Amino acid sequence: MNLSRTVSTVASKLRLSSRVHLQRQSYATSRVLNTPRDGPSVVKQSTVGEQMDGANVLAKALKNQGVEYAYGVVGIPVIETSMAFQQHGIKYIGMRNEQAAAYAAQATGFLTRTPGVCLVVSGPGAIHALGGLANAQSNCWPMLLVGGACDRPQEELGAFQETRQVEAARMFCKFAARPNSVERIPTYVEKAIRFATYGRPGAAYLDFPGDLLNSSSNILDIDQVAKLPPPPQSLAPQEKIKEAIQLLKEARNPLLVVGKGVAYGRAEKVMNEFITETNLPFLPTAMGKGVIPDDHPNCVSSARSLALQQADVVLLLGARLNWMLHFGKFPRFRPDVKIIQVDVEPEEFHQSVATSVPLLGDVGKITEQLLEGSKVGGLKYAKSTPWWDSINEKRDKNRKAVDAFIADNSKPLNYYAALNSVYNVIPKNSIIVNEGANTMDIGRSVLLNREPRTRLDAGTYGTMGVGLGYAIAAALHCQDEGLGRRVVCVQGDSAFGFGGMEIETCFRYKLPIICVIINNNGIYGGLEPDVWDNIRDAGNLGTTTIPNGLTPRFRYEKMAEMAGGKGYFCESTDEIQAAVKAALEDKERPTIINVMINTSAARKQQDFDWLTRAKL
């Protein structure tokens, strides 16, 4: 039996099992053919063209726009839609939770620049996915959420899972709409993809009532929409490029900030050339890591606070002056700092501080302009300057502090020793998914990236629970593109809990993700078993169990064993390295490595609180 026949057989069984669906199908057929609802059961074939239902029109339109991946949790009214996706060549990945499906869809968008689709059912399904939609919009990653909805004739009557989904989604995306007919579905799909990818990338939502998905139309009447061309790329005015180069030449303490927009824009080649040409110190944002290798001599990540605080001119490429860069304000920046900002969105200029030189356009093309301008203008920052001296002094001091933590292998382990043990074993081209509180923050300095788009973390929205969704998308991307990379998902124990059941998804699709859980028994930190038991025995659990505490020494690795895989419980650096090495040998199954660390493990002393509370 071939795949198409198998899918058709399964669909038939599902239809027969649902009276609701039979009623909907009957209603949809009668509407299309203008026959009584209890009329003839034999549908006449069109004399001028073949009929196609809304689910297949949607699937064909998405495929025509280049969509390759869809993730979701199916049910009425989108079961047949997921099968239509597969029949039209879109890879559909069934997830365990709608938020995780949305996280996977947007990670596909970041890694490929083509939106991933998240397919969900009506009501609660669509609402669960809104967290992922908001995360994609905040992160500026392209994704398309497709939500099933109740039948239109039943609206405002208290229909099953009736929800105002378009209105709910609109505040979290760039475009939200409901196609008004089967014939116009391709037009709506093209517009949603265009909004998600043109200008500043982001999220889009399309709403599909069940009767629309099951209605049919003559294929000759369906909109024929061409595949969307790549987004246009614009340049900055040449006089502004000259102004930027002159400002950098005059700077005593220049700094280049490389954002994830550079990674998304595939501008790594010209960015490396620009650094080589100008010798500017650079600071990557979290997901800008790897655009230029983290171990490049000009990388000042280990002196981040000093670099931001004392820079007099900052060239901001594909990054925003939001909370992650402390709004560009004092005390984290100089009050008189001058900002040269490259962005595709004009409204981003002057967002929290005045932009001295706004450069509007494509980050790759403008960096090419800056590279050429630096050659013509003679922009070459010397290594022997007081600015480099102060940076190097701070880097050396901070590295010694980090090295001391790494060298401390005493049990229970600290974050640095545990994370460094993972990093020392994994391939250096691995895609690292990293989330948690200290697990993620410290991971940024210990888990180095040498290639672009090899770090995925909580990002601009600071969302916990993205880990396994991101990792699944990354593993599929590596597998299908033959990249030869491994995906290593390093999470805190709290972060793992948000989407831990997606480990079953990893097994189902044979994704060899190495899942490392940095376990400190709680959110930010928990308690040791003896203290935990004493507190819990003192009275009612709702009043004595600490709010941030999780069950001490919980054996997360057993989840891998339940699916026939392997899990490892580690308390030493040697055990961690042995577990990671064993995990690398398995090319078809995920591995869970549960690493116990000190419940009160500290981090290197910070110059500032992680979230600057300046007077804005």
Coordinates of C-alpha atoms in Angstrom, one line a residue:
M1 CA 0.0 0.0 0.0
N2 CA 1.5 3.3 -1.0
L3 CA 1.7 6.4 1.3
S4 CA -1.1 8.3 -0.4
R5 CA -3.5 5.4 -0.1
T6 CA -2.5 4.9 3.6
V7 CA -3.2 8.5 4.4
S8 CA -6.5 8.4 2.6
T9 CA -7.5 5.2 4.5
V10 CA -6.6 6.8 7.9
A11 CA -8.6 9.9 6.9
S12 CA -11.6 7.9 6.1
K13 CA -11.5 6.1 9.4
L14 CA -11.3 9.4 11.2
R15 CA -14.2 10.8 9.4
L16 CA -16.4 7.8 10.1
S17 CA -15.5 8.2 13.8
S18 CA -16.8 11.7 14.1
R19 CA -20.5 12.6 13.9
V20 CA -19.6 16.2 14.2
H21 CA -17.4 16.0 11.2
L22 CA -20.0 14.1 9.1
Q23 CA -22.5 16.9 9.8
R24 CA -20.0 19.5 8.8
Q25 CA -19.0 17.6 5.7
S26 CA -22.7 17.3 4.7
Y27 CA -23.3 21.0 5.3
A28 CA -20.2 22.0 3.3
T29 CA -21.1 19.8 0.4
S30 CA -24.6 21.1 0.2
R31 CA -23.3 24.7 0.3
V32 CA -20.9 24.1 -2.6
L33 CA -23.3 22.2 -4.8
N34 CA -26.4 24.2 -3.9
T35 CA -28.2 21.0 -3.1
P36 CA -30.5 20.3 -0.1
R37 CA -28.6 19.0 3.0
D38 CA -30.5 15.7 2.7
G39 CA -30.3 15.6 -1.0
P40 CA -28.3 13.2 -3.3
S41 CA -25.2 11.7 -1.8
V42 CA -23.5 11.4 -5.1
V43 CA -21.5 14.6 -5.9
K44 CA -21.6 15.6 -9.6
Q45 CA -18.2 16.2 -11.1
S46 CA -17.6 19.7 -12.6
T47 CA -17.8 19.8 -16.3
V48 CA -15.1 22.4 -16.5
G49 CA -12.6 21.5 -13.8
E50 CA -11.7 19.4 -10.8
Q51 CA -12.9 20.2 -7.3
M52 CA -10.5 20.9 -4.4
D53 CA -11.3 21.3 -0.8
G54 CA -10.0 24.1 1.5
A55 CA -7.5 21.9 3.3
N56 CA -5.8 20.9 0.1
V57 CA -6.0 24.4 -1.3
L58 CA -4.2 25.6 1.9
A59 CA -1.6 22.9 1.7
K60 CA -0.9 23.5 -2.0
A61 CA -0.6 27.3 -1.4
L62 CA 1.8 26.8 1.5
K63 CA 4.0 24.4 -0.5
N64 CA 3.9 26.8 -3.4
Q65 CA 5.3 29.6 -1.1
G66 CA 8.2 27.3 -0.1
V67 CA 7.0 26.0 3.2
E68 CA 8.7 22.8 4.1
Y69 CA 7.8 22.2 7.8
A70 CA 4.6 22.2 9.8
Y71 CA 4.3 21.4 13.5
G72 CA 1.2 21.0 15.5
V73 CA -1.3 19.1 17.6
V74 CA -4.3 17.9 15.5
G75 CA -7.9 17.4 16.2
I76 CA -11.2 18.6 14.8
P77 CA -11.3 20.6 12.5
V78 CA -7.7 20.2 11.2
I79 CA -7.0 16.5 11.1
E80 CA -7.5 16.3 7.3
T81 CA -5.5 19.5 6.9
S82 CA -2.4 17.9 8.5
M83 CA -2.8 14.9 6.1
A84 CA -3.2 17.3 3.2
F85 CA 0.1 18.9 4.2
Q86 CA 1.8 15.6 3.9
Q87 CA 0.2 14.7 0.6
H88 CA 1.5 18.0 -0.8
G89 CA 5.1 17.3 0.4
I90 CA 5.1 19.4 3.6
K91 CA 6.7 17.6 6.5
Y92 CA 4.2 17.5 9.4
I93 CA 5.7 16.9 12.8
G94 CA 3.1 16.0 15.5
M95 CA 4.0 17.6 18.8
R96 CA 2.7 17.2 22.3
N97 CA 1.9 20.8 23.1
E98 CA 0.9 23.8 21.0
Q99 CA 3.5 26.1 22.5
A100 CA 6.3 23.7 21.7
A101 CA 4.9 23.4 18.1
A102 CA 5.0 27.2 17.8
Y103 CA 8.5 27.4 19.1
A104 CA 9.6 24.8 16.6
A105 CA 7.9 26.6 13.7
Q106 CA 9.7 29.9 14.5
A107 CA 13.1 28.2 15.0
T108 CA 12.6 26.8 11.5
G109 CA 11.9 30.3 10.3
F110 CA 15.2 31.6 11.9
L111 CA 17.3 28.8 10.6
T112 CA 15.9 28.7 7.0
R113 CA 14.3 32.2 6.5
T114 CA 11.2 30.4 5.4
P115 CA 8.4 30.4 8.0
G116 CA 7.6 27.2 9.7
V117 CA 3.9 26.6 10.1
C118 CA 2.2 25.8 13.5
L119 CA -1.1 24.0 13.0
V120 CA -3.6 24.0 15.9
V121 CA -7.2 23.3 16.7
S122 CA -9.8 25.8 17.6
G123 CA -10.2 27.5 21.0
P124 CA -7.7 26.2 23.6
G125 CA -5.4 25.0 20.9
A126 CA -5.1 28.4 19.2
I127 CA -4.9 30.1 22.6
H128 CA -2.1 27.8 23.8
A129 CA -0.1 28.7 20.7
L130 CA -0.4 32.5 21.4
G131 CA 2.7 32.3 23.7
G132 CA 4.7 31.0 20.8
L133 CA 3.2 33.6 18.5
A134 CA 4.2 36.4 20.8
N135 CA 7.7 35.0 21.2
A136 CA 8.2 34.9 17.4
Q137 CA 7.0 38.4 17.1
S138 CA 9.3 39.7 19.8
N139 CA 12.3 37.7 18.5
C140 CA 11.6 38.9 14.9
W141 CA 11.5 35.3 13.6
P142 CA 9.1 34.4 10.8
M143 CA 6.4 31.9 11.5
L144 CA 2.8 31.2 10.5
L145 CA 0.2 30.1 12.9
V146 CA -2.8 28.3 11.3
G147 CA -5.8 27.8 13.5
G148 CA -8.9 25.8 13.0
A149 CA -12.1 27.5 14.1
C150 CA -15.7 26.6 14.6
D151 CA -18.1 26.5 11.6
R152 CA -19.2 29.9 10.5
P153 CA -23.0 29.2 10.6
Q154 CA -22.6 28.3 14.3
E155 CA -20.8 31.5 15.3
E156 CA -22.3 33.4 18.2
L157 CA -24.4 30.4 19.1
G158 CA -22.0 28.9 21.6
A159 CA -20.3 26.6 19.1
F160 CA -17.7 24.0 20.1
Q161 CA -14.5 25.8 21.2
E162 CA -15.8 29.1 19.7
T163 CA -13.2 31.8 20.3
R164 CA -12.5 35.2 18.7
Q165 CA -9.1 33.9 17.5
V166 CA -8.3 36.5 14.9
E167 CA -8.8 39.3 17.4
A168 CA -6.8 37.4 20.0
A169 CA -3.9 36.8 17.7
R170 CA -3.7 40.3 16.2
M171 CA -1.9 41.9 19.1
F172 CA 0.9 39.3 18.9
C173 CA 1.7 39.3 15.2
K174 CA 2.2 41.4 12.1
F175 CA -0.9 40.1 10.2
A176 CA -4.0 38.2 11.3
A177 CA -6.9 37.4 9.0
R178 CA -9.5 34.8 8.0
P179 CA -9.8 33.9 4.3
N180 CA -13.3 34.7 3.1
S181 CA -13.6 31.9 0.6
V182 CA -11.8 28.7 -0.6
E183 CA -10.9 30.5 -3.8
R184 CA -9.0 33.2 -2.1
I185 CA -6.9 31.1 0.3
P186 CA -3.7 31.3 -1.8
T187 CA -3.9 35.1 -1.7
Y188 CA -4.2 35.1 2.0
V189 CA -1.3 32.6 2.3
E190 CA 0.9 34.7 0.2
K191 CA 0.1 37.9 2.2
A192 CA 0.8 36.1 5.5
I193 CA 4.2 34.8 4.3
R194 CA 5.0 38.3 2.9
F195 CA 4.2 40.0 6.2
A196 CA 6.2 37.3 8.1
T197 CA 9.4 37.7 5.9
Y198 CA 9.4 41.2 4.4
G199 CA 10.8 44.2 6.4
R200 CA 11.4 43.1 10.0
P201 CA 10.4 39.4 10.1
G202 CA 7.7 38.3 12.5
A203 CA 4.6 36.2 13.0
A204 CA 1.4 35.9 11.1
Y205 CA -1.9 34.2 11.8
L206 CA -4.6 32.7 9.5
D207 CA -7.9 31.4 10.8
F208 CA -9.8 28.6 9.1
P209 CA -13.3 27.6 10.1
G210 CA -14.1 23.9 9.7
D211 CA -16.7 24.5 7.0
L212 CA -14.2 26.5 5.0
L213 CA -11.6 23.7 5.2
N214 CA -14.1 21.2 4.1
S215 CA -15.8 23.2 1.4
S216 CA -14.8 22.6 -2.2
S217 CA -14.3 24.8 -5.2
N218 CA -13.6 24.4 -8.8
I219 CA -9.8 24.6 -9.2
L220 CA -10.3 27.0 -12.2
D221 CA -11.8 29.5 -9.8
I222 CA -9.1 29.3 -7.2
D223 CA -6.6 32.2 -7.1
Q224 CA -3.4 31.5 -8.9
V225 CA -0.7 33.2 -6.9
A226 CA 3.0 33.1 -7.8
K227 CA 5.7 32.2 -5.3
L228 CA 6.8 35.2 -3.3
P229 CA 10.3 36.5 -4.4
P230 CA 12.9 37.0 -1.7
P231 CA 12.5 40.3 0.3
P232 CA 14.0 43.3 -1.5
Q233 CA 17.3 44.5 -0.2
S234 CA 17.9 48.3 0.2
L235 CA 21.1 50.3 0.8
A236 CA 21.7 53.3 3.0
P237 CA 22.4 56.7 1.4
Q238 CA 26.1 57.0 0.7
E239 CA 26.4 60.3 2.6
K240 CA 25.2 58.5 5.7
I241 CA 27.8 55.8 5.2
K242 CA 30.5 58.4 5.1
E243 CA 29.1 60.1 8.2
A244 CA 29.2 56.7 10.0
I245 CA 32.8 56.0 9.0
Q246 CA 33.9 59.5 10.0
L247 CA 32.3 59.1 13.4
L248 CA 34.0 55.7 14.0
K249 CA 37.4 57.2 12.9
E250 CA 37.0 60.0 15.5
A251 CA 36.0 57.6 18.3
R252 CA 38.4 56.9 21.1
N253 CA 36.4 53.9 22.4
P254 CA 34.5 52.4 19.5
L255 CA 32.4 49.3 19.8
L256 CA 30.6 47.1 17.3
V257 CA 27.5 45.2 18.5
V258 CA 26.5 42.2 16.4
G259 CA 22.9 41.2 16.8
K260 CA 20.9 38.1 15.8
G261 CA 19.6 40.1 12.8
V262 CA 23.1 39.7 11.3
A263 CA 22.8 35.9 11.7
Y264 CA 19.3 35.9 10.2
G265 CA 20.5 38.1 7.4
R266 CA 23.3 35.7 6.4
A267 CA 25.8 38.5 6.7
E268 CA 28.6 36.6 8.4
K269 CA 31.1 36.6 5.5
V270 CA 31.1 40.4 5.1
M271 CA 30.9 40.9 8.9
N272 CA 34.1 38.9 9.3
E273 CA 35.8 40.9 6.5
F274 CA 34.7 44.1 8.2
I275 CA 36.3 43.2 11.5
T276 CA 39.5 42.1 9.8
E277 CA 39.6 45.4 7.9
T278 CA 38.8 47.7 10.8
N279 CA 40.1 45.9 13.8
L280 CA 37.1 47.1 15.9
P281 CA 36.3 45.4 19.1
F282 CA 32.9 43.6 18.8
L283 CA 30.3 42.3 21.2
P284 CA 27.8 39.7 20.0
T285 CA 24.3 39.6 21.5
A286 CA 23.1 36.1 22.6
M287 CA 22.1 34.8 19.3
G288 CA 24.6 37.0 17.4
K289 CA 27.2 34.6 18.8
G290 CA 29.1 32.7 16.1
V291 CA 28.6 35.2 13.3
I292 CA 32.2 36.0 14.2
P293 CA 33.7 33.2 16.2
D294 CA 33.4 33.7 20.0
D295 CA 37.1 33.0 20.4
H296 CA 38.1 35.7 17.9
P297 CA 40.7 38.1 19.5
N298 CA 38.4 41.1 18.9
C299 CA 35.5 39.5 20.8
V300 CA 34.9 41.4 24.1
S301 CA 32.2 39.3 25.5
S302 CA 34.3 38.6 28.6
A303 CA 34.5 42.4 29.2
R304 CA 30.9 43.1 28.3
S305 CA 29.9 45.5 31.0
L306 CA 33.1 47.6 30.6
A307 CA 32.8 47.7 26.8
L308 CA 29.2 48.9 26.9
Q309 CA 29.8 51.4 29.7
Q310 CA 32.8 53.1 28.3
A311 CA 32.2 53.0 24.5
D312 CA 31.8 56.5 23.1
V313 CA 30.6 55.3 19.6
V314 CA 28.6 52.1 19.2
L315 CA 27.9 50.6 15.8
L316 CA 24.7 48.6 16.3
L317 CA 24.1 46.0 13.6
G318 CA 20.8 43.9 13.6
A319 CA 20.2 44.5 17.3
R320 CA 17.8 46.7 19.3
L321 CA 18.3 49.0 22.3
N322 CA 15.8 47.1 24.4
W323 CA 16.2 45.6 27.8
M324 CA 18.9 43.2 26.6
L325 CA 21.1 46.1 25.8
H326 CA 19.9 48.1 28.7
F327 CA 18.1 50.6 26.5
G328 CA 21.4 52.3 25.6
K329 CA 21.1 54.4 28.8
F330 CA 23.2 55.3 31.8
P331 CA 24.6 53.7 33.9
R332 CA 25.2 50.8 31.5
F333 CA 26.2 53.3 28.7
R334 CA 27.9 56.6 28.7
P335 CA 25.4 59.5 28.8
D336 CA 27.1 61.0 25.7
V337 CA 27.4 57.8 23.7
K338 CA 26.8 58.1 20.0
I339 CA 24.8 55.4 18.2
I340 CA 25.2 54.3 14.6
Q341 CA 22.3 52.0 14.0
V342 CA 21.7 49.6 11.1
D343 CA 18.1 48.4 11.0
V344 CA 15.5 47.3 8.5
E345 CA 12.7 49.0 10.5
P346 CA 12.8 52.8 10.5
E347 CA 10.6 53.1 13.6
E348 CA 13.5 51.4 15.6
F349 CA 15.7 54.5 15.3
H350 CA 15.6 56.9 18.3
Q351 CA 13.8 54.2 20.3
S352 CA 15.2 55.0 23.7
V353 CA 18.2 57.2 22.9
A354 CA 18.8 59.4 19.9
T355 CA 20.4 57.7 16.9
S356 CA 23.3 59.7 15.7
V357 CA 23.5 58.0 12.3
P358 CA 20.5 55.9 11.2
L359 CA 21.3 53.5 8.4
L360 CA 18.1 52.0 7.0
G361 CA 18.2 48.8 5.0
D362 CA 19.5 45.3 4.7
V363 CA 22.1 44.6 7.3
G364 CA 24.3 42.6 4.9
K365 CA 24.2 45.2 2.1
I366 CA 24.9 48.0 4.5
T367 CA 27.8 46.2 6.0
E368 CA 29.2 45.8 2.5
Q369 CA 28.9 49.6 2.2
L370 CA 30.6 50.1 5.5
L371 CA 33.4 47.7 4.5
E372 CA 34.0 49.6 1.3
G373 CA 33.7 52.9 3.1
S374 CA 36.3 51.8 5.7
K375 CA 38.7 50.9 2.9
V376 CA 38.3 54.3 1.2
G377 CA 38.2 56.3 4.4
G378 CA 41.1 54.5 6.1
L379 CA 39.2 53.2 9.1
K380 CA 41.7 51.0 10.9
Y381 CA 41.6 50.9 14.7
A382 CA 45.0 50.3 16.3
K383 CA 45.6 47.5 18.8
S384 CA 47.9 49.6 20.9
T385 CA 45.4 52.0 22.4
P386 CA 44.3 52.8 26.0
W387 CA 40.8 51.4 25.0
W388 CA 42.2 48.0 24.0
D389 CA 44.4 48.0 27.1
S390 CA 41.5 48.5 29.4
I391 CA 39.4 45.9 27.6
N392 CA 42.3 43.3 27.7
E393 CA 42.8 44.0 31.4
K394 CA 39.2 43.4 32.2
R395 CA 39.0 40.3 30.0
D396 CA 42.0 38.8 31.8
K397 CA 40.5 39.5 35.2
N398 CA 37.1 38.0 34.3
R399 CA 38.7 35.0 32.6
K400 CA 40.7 34.2 35.8
A401 CA 37.5 34.3 37.8
V402 CA 35.7 32.0 35.4
D403 CA 38.6 29.7 35.1
A404 CA 38.6 29.3 38.9
F405 CA 35.0 28.2 38.8
I406 CA 35.7 25.8 36.0
A407 CA 38.7 24.3 37.9
D408 CA 36.5 23.6 40.9
N409 CA 35.4 20.0 40.4
S410 CA 34.2 19.5 43.9
K411 CA 30.7 18.0 44.4
P412 CA 28.1 19.2 44.2
L413 CA 29.2 20.9 41.0
N414 CA 28.9 24.6 40.1
Y415 CA 27.5 25.8 36.8
Y416 CA 30.8 26.6 35.2
A417 CA 32.4 23.2 35.8
A418 CA 29.3 21.4 34.6
L419 CA 28.8 23.4 31.5
N420 CA 32.5 23.4 30.6
S421 CA 32.4 19.6 30.9
V422 CA 29.7 19.5 28.2
Y423 CA 31.4 22.0 26.0
N424 CA 34.8 20.1 26.0
V425 CA 33.2 17.0 24.5
I426 CA 30.6 18.2 22.0
P427 CA 31.5 18.9 18.4
K428 CA 32.5 22.6 18.0
N429 CA 30.0 23.1 15.1
S430 CA 27.1 21.9 17.3
I431 CA 23.8 23.8 17.4
I432 CA 23.5 24.7 21.1
V433 CA 20.0 25.4 22.4
N434 CA 20.3 26.9 25.8
E435 CA 17.7 28.1 28.3
G436 CA 17.1 28.6 32.0
A437 CA 18.2 31.4 34.4
N438 CA 21.8 31.0 35.3
T439 CA 22.1 27.9 33.0
M440 CA 21.5 30.2 30.1
D441 CA 23.3 33.3 31.3
I442 CA 26.5 31.4 32.2
G443 CA 26.1 29.2 29.2
R444 CA 26.6 32.3 27.0
S445 CA 30.1 32.6 28.3
V446 CA 31.1 28.9 28.6
L447 CA 29.3 27.3 25.6
L448 CA 31.1 29.1 22.8
N449 CA 29.9 29.4 19.2
R450 CA 32.1 29.5 16.2
E451 CA 29.6 29.5 13.4
P452 CA 26.4 31.6 12.8
R453 CA 22.9 30.4 13.8
T454 CA 24.4 27.8 16.2
R455 CA 22.9 29.3 19.3
L456 CA 19.2 29.4 20.1
D457 CA 18.0 30.7 23.5
A458 CA 15.2 32.4 25.4
G459 CA 15.8 35.5 23.3
T460 CA 14.2 38.9 23.4
Y461 CA 11.0 37.8 25.1
G462 CA 12.9 35.8 27.7
T463 CA 10.6 32.8 27.2
M464 CA 11.3 29.7 29.2
G465 CA 10.2 26.4 27.7
V466 CA 11.5 27.0 24.2
G467 CA 14.2 24.4 24.5
L468 CA 12.9 21.2 23.0
G469 CA 10.7 22.9 20.4
Y470 CA 13.8 24.8 19.1
A471 CA 15.9 21.6 19.3
I472 CA 13.4 19.6 17.3
A473 CA 13.4 22.1 14.5
A474 CA 17.2 22.4 14.6
A475 CA 17.6 18.6 14.5
L476 CA 15.3 18.3 11.5
H477 CA 17.1 21.1 9.7
C478 CA 20.5 19.4 10.3
Q479 CA 19.1 16.0 9.3
D480 CA 17.3 17.1 6.1
E481 CA 20.1 19.5 4.9
G482 CA 22.8 16.9 5.6
L483 CA 24.7 19.5 7.8
G484 CA 26.4 16.9 9.9
R485 CA 25.8 18.9 13.1
R486 CA 24.6 17.7 16.5
V487 CA 22.0 19.5 18.5
V488 CA 22.7 19.9 22.2
C489 CA 19.9 21.2 24.3
V490 CA 21.2 22.5 27.6
Q491 CA 18.3 23.5 30.0
G492 CA 17.7 24.2 33.6
D493 CA 15.5 21.7 35.4
S494 CA 12.7 24.2 35.6
A495 CA 12.9 25.0 31.9
F496 CA 12.9 21.4 30.9
G497 CA 9.6 21.0 32.7
F498 CA 7.7 23.3 30.3
G499 CA 8.1 20.9 27.4
G500 CA 9.6 17.7 28.7
M501 CA 7.0 15.5 27.1
E502 CA 8.4 16.6 23.7
I503 CA 11.2 14.0 24.4
E504 CA 8.6 11.5 23.1
T505 CA 8.4 13.5 19.9
C506 CA 12.2 13.3 19.6
F507 CA 12.0 9.5 19.9
R508 CA 9.1 9.3 17.4
Y509 CA 11.0 11.1 14.7
K510 CA 14.4 9.6 15.5
L511 CA 16.1 12.9 16.4
P512 CA 19.4 12.3 18.3
I513 CA 19.1 15.4 20.4
I514 CA 21.5 15.5 23.4
C515 CA 19.4 16.9 26.2
V516 CA 21.4 18.1 29.2
I517 CA 19.5 19.1 32.3
I518 CA 21.4 21.3 34.8
N519 CA 19.5 20.3 37.9
N520 CA 19.6 22.5 41.0
N521 CA 16.3 21.3 42.4
G522 CA 14.3 24.4 41.6
I523 CA 13.7 27.7 39.9
Y524 CA 16.9 29.7 40.4
G525 CA 17.7 27.2 43.1
G526 CA 16.0 24.7 45.3
L527 CA 16.8 22.8 48.5
E528 CA 18.7 19.7 49.4
P529 CA 16.6 16.6 50.2
D530 CA 17.0 16.7 54.0
V531 CA 16.1 20.4 54.2
W532 CA 13.2 19.8 51.8
D533 CA 11.8 17.0 53.8
N534 CA 12.0 18.9 57.1
I535 CA 10.1 21.9 55.7
R536 CA 7.5 19.8 54.0
D537 CA 6.8 17.8 57.2
A538 CA 6.2 21.0 59.2
G539 CA 2.6 21.6 58.0
N540 CA 0.3 21.9 55.0
L541 CA 2.3 21.4 51.8
G542 CA 0.7 24.5 50.2
T543 CA 2.1 26.7 52.8
T544 CA 5.4 25.0 53.7
T545 CA 6.7 24.0 50.2
I546 CA 8.9 26.8 48.9
P547 CA 7.4 28.4 45.7
N548 CA 10.6 28.0 43.7
G549 CA 11.4 24.5 44.9
L550 CA 11.2 21.4 42.8
T551 CA 11.5 17.8 43.9
P552 CA 15.2 17.3 44.9
R553 CA 17.3 15.0 42.8
F554 CA 14.4 14.2 40.4
R555 CA 15.4 11.5 38.0
Y556 CA 14.6 13.2 34.7
E557 CA 16.9 10.8 32.8
K558 CA 14.4 7.9 33.4
M559 CA 12.1 9.5 30.8
A560 CA 14.6 8.5 28.1
E561 CA 14.6 4.9 29.4
M562 CA 10.8 4.7 29.2
A563 CA 11.1 5.2 25.5
G564 CA 13.8 2.6 25.1
G565 CA 16.7 5.1 25.1
K566 CA 19.4 5.9 27.5
G567 CA 19.6 8.4 30.3
Y568 CA 22.5 9.3 32.6
F569 CA 22.6 10.7 36.1
C570 CA 25.8 12.7 36.7
E571 CA 27.3 14.2 39.7
S572 CA 30.9 14.7 38.5
T573 CA 32.7 16.2 35.5
D574 CA 34.1 12.8 34.5
E575 CA 30.5 11.3 34.5
I576 CA 29.3 14.2 32.4
Q577 CA 32.0 13.8 29.8
A578 CA 31.5 10.0 29.6
A579 CA 27.7 10.5 29.2
V580 CA 28.1 13.1 26.4
K581 CA 30.6 10.9 24.6
A582 CA 28.1 8.0 24.8
A583 CA 25.3 10.2 23.6
L584 CA 27.3 11.2 20.5
E585 CA 27.4 7.6 19.5
D586 CA 23.6 7.3 19.2
K587 CA 22.6 8.7 15.8
E588 CA 18.8 7.9 16.0
R589 CA 17.6 8.5 19.5
P590 CA 17.7 11.4 22.0
T591 CA 19.6 11.2 25.2
I592 CA 18.8 12.8 28.6
I593 CA 21.8 13.7 30.8
N594 CA 20.7 14.8 34.3
V595 CA 23.4 16.8 35.9
M596 CA 23.1 17.5 39.6
I597 CA 24.7 20.8 40.7
N598 CA 24.9 22.8 44.0
T599 CA 21.4 24.1 44.8
S600 CA 23.0 27.5 45.7
A601 CA 25.7 27.5 43.0
A602 CA 27.0 31.0 42.5
R603 CA 28.1 32.9 39.4
K604 CA 30.9 35.3 38.9
Q605 CA 30.3 38.6 40.6
Q606 CA 28.5 41.0 38.2
D607 CA 29.1 44.7 37.9
F608 CA 25.4 45.3 37.5
D609 CA 22.1 43.6 38.3
W610 CA 21.0 41.5 35.2
L611 CA 18.0 43.8 34.7
T612 CA 19.1 47.4 34.8
R613 CA 16.6 49.6 36.5
A614 CA 17.7 52.9 35.2
K615 CA 15.5 56.0 35.2
L616 CA 14.0 55.9 31.7

